[in-house]
Amino acid sequence: MNEFTEKLLLVAAGAAVGAVGYMAIKHPDELKELMGDAAELGQKFFDRTVNEMAEQMSQPEDA
C-alpha cells in the first residue's frame, strides 16, 4: 500500500471516529439504535458466512 493510500485511510478512520463521537454526545439514543442495527447485521453476515463455509466443506470433492 502506498503512502498516499495510507494517509487517506487514516483520514477516513478519523472521520468515522469523529462522527461516532459526535453522535455519542449529541444523539446518544440514535447512536445506540444504530450500533444495535450494525451488530445485528454483523451477526447475520457472520452466520451466513459460517453456514456457507460448512456447506462447502461438507460437499464431496470432485476427482
PDB file of C-alpha atoms in Angstrom:
ATOM      1  CA  MET A   1       0.000   0.000   0.000  1.00  0.00           C
ATOM      2  CA  ASN A   2       1.468   3.337  -0.891  1.00  0.00           C
ATOM      3  CA  GLU A   3       1.855   6.265   1.478  1.00  0.00           C
ATOM      4  CA  PHE A   4      -0.941   8.326  -0.081  1.00  0.00           C
ATOM      5  CA  THR A   5      -3.450   5.475   0.319  1.00  0.00           C
ATOM      6  CA  GLU A   6      -2.426   5.004   3.952  1.00  0.00           C
ATOM      7  CA  LYS A   7      -2.993   8.697   4.625  1.00  0.00           C
ATOM      8  CA  LEU A   8      -6.444   8.551   3.008  1.00  0.00           C
ATOM      9  CA  LEU A   9      -7.355   5.563   5.165  1.00  0.00           C
ATOM     10  CA  LEU A  10      -6.244   7.433   8.279  1.00  0.00           C
ATOM     11  CA  VAL A  11      -8.360  10.438   7.295  1.00  0.00           C
ATOM     12  CA  ALA A  12     -11.377   8.186   6.704  1.00  0.00           C
ATOM     13  CA  ALA A  13     -10.861   6.407  10.022  1.00  0.00           C
ATOM     14  CA  GLY A  14     -10.535   9.742  11.821  1.00  0.00           C
ATOM     15  CA  ALA A  15     -13.737  10.999  10.228  1.00  0.00           C
ATOM     16  CA  ALA A  16     -15.575   7.853  11.283  1.00  0.00           C
ATOM     17  CA  VAL A  17     -14.357   8.174  14.874  1.00  0.00           C
ATOM     18  CA  GLY A  18     -15.322  11.836  14.895  1.00  0.00           C
ATOM     19  CA  ALA A  19     -18.806  11.029  13.616  1.00  0.00           C
ATOM     20  CA  VAL A  20     -19.328   8.388  16.295  1.00  0.00           C
ATOM     21  CA  GLY A  21     -18.101  10.792  18.964  1.00  0.00           C
ATOM     22  CA  TYR A  22     -20.466  13.482  17.736  1.00  0.00           C
ATOM     23  CA  MET A  23     -23.385  11.038  17.748  1.00  0.00           C
ATOM     24  CA  ALA A  24     -22.464   9.856  21.252  1.00  0.00           C
ATOM     25  CA  ILE A  25     -22.601  13.416  22.582  1.00  0.00           C
ATOM     26  CA  LYS A  26     -25.464  14.911  20.585  1.00  0.00           C
ATOM     27  CA  HIS A  27     -27.714  11.915  19.846  1.00  0.00           C
ATOM     28  CA  PRO A  28     -26.917   9.028  22.212  1.00  0.00           C
ATOM     29  CA  ASP A  29     -30.258   7.261  21.709  1.00  0.00           C
ATOM     30  CA  GLU A  30     -29.894   7.256  17.927  1.00  0.00           C
ATOM     31  CA  LEU A  31     -26.301   6.004  18.222  1.00  0.00           C
ATOM     32  CA  LYS A  32     -27.423   3.157  20.470  1.00  0.00           C
ATOM     33  CA  GLU A  33     -30.055   2.146  17.914  1.00  0.00           C
ATOM     34  CA  LEU A  34     -27.562   2.439  15.049  1.00  0.00           C
ATOM     35  CA  MET A  35     -24.987   0.315  16.861  1.00  0.00           C
ATOM     36  CA  GLY A  36     -27.637  -2.293  17.623  1.00  0.00           C
ATOM     37  CA  ASP A  37     -28.606  -2.443  13.951  1.00  0.00           C
ATOM     38  CA  ALA A  38     -24.943  -2.728  12.948  1.00  0.00           C
ATOM     39  CA  ALA A  39     -24.377  -5.551  15.432  1.00  0.00           C
ATOM     40  CA  GLU A  40     -27.447  -7.385  14.120  1.00  0.00           C
ATOM     41  CA  LEU A  41     -26.271  -7.073  10.508  1.00  0.00           C
ATOM     42  CA  GLY A  42     -22.803  -8.237  11.509  1.00  0.00           C
ATOM     43  CA  GLN A  43     -24.231 -11.292  13.246  1.00  0.00           C
ATOM     44  CA  LYS A  44     -26.345 -12.175  10.212  1.00  0.00           C
ATOM     45  CA  PHE A  45     -23.305 -11.845   7.933  1.00  0.00           C
ATOM     46  CA  PHE A  46     -21.215 -13.999  10.267  1.00  0.00           C
ATOM     47  CA  ASP A  47     -23.900 -16.701  10.485  1.00  0.00           C
ATOM     48  CA  ARG A  48     -24.359 -16.767   6.712  1.00  0.00           C
ATOM     49  CA  THR A  49     -20.604 -16.972   6.128  1.00  0.00           C
ATOM     50  CA  VAL A  50     -20.181 -19.819   8.615  1.00  0.00           C
ATOM     51  CA  ASN A  51     -23.084 -21.733   7.050  1.00  0.00           C
ATOM     52  CA  GLU A  52     -21.667 -21.281   3.549  1.00  0.00           C
ATOM     53  CA  MET A  53     -18.257 -22.489   4.690  1.00  0.00           C
ATOM     54  CA  ALA A  54     -19.810 -25.517   6.381  1.00  0.00           C
ATOM     55  CA  GLU A  55     -21.698 -26.374   3.198  1.00  0.00           C
ATOM     56  CA  GLN A  56     -18.549 -26.071   1.100  1.00  0.00           C
ATOM     57  CA  MET A  57     -16.588 -28.275   3.480  1.00  0.00           C
ATOM     58  CA  SER A  58     -19.291 -30.951   3.562  1.00  0.00           C
ATOM     59  CA  GLN A  59     -19.532 -31.258  -0.230  1.00  0.00           C
ATOM     60  CA  PRO A  60     -17.567 -34.171  -1.713  1.00  0.00           C
ATOM     61  CA  GLU A  61     -14.512 -33.220  -3.734  1.00  0.00           C
ATOM     62  CA  ASP A  62     -14.757 -33.800  -7.491  1.00  0.00           C
ATOM     63  CA  ALA A  63     -11.874 -36.018  -8.588  1.00  0.00           C
TER      64      ALA A  63
END
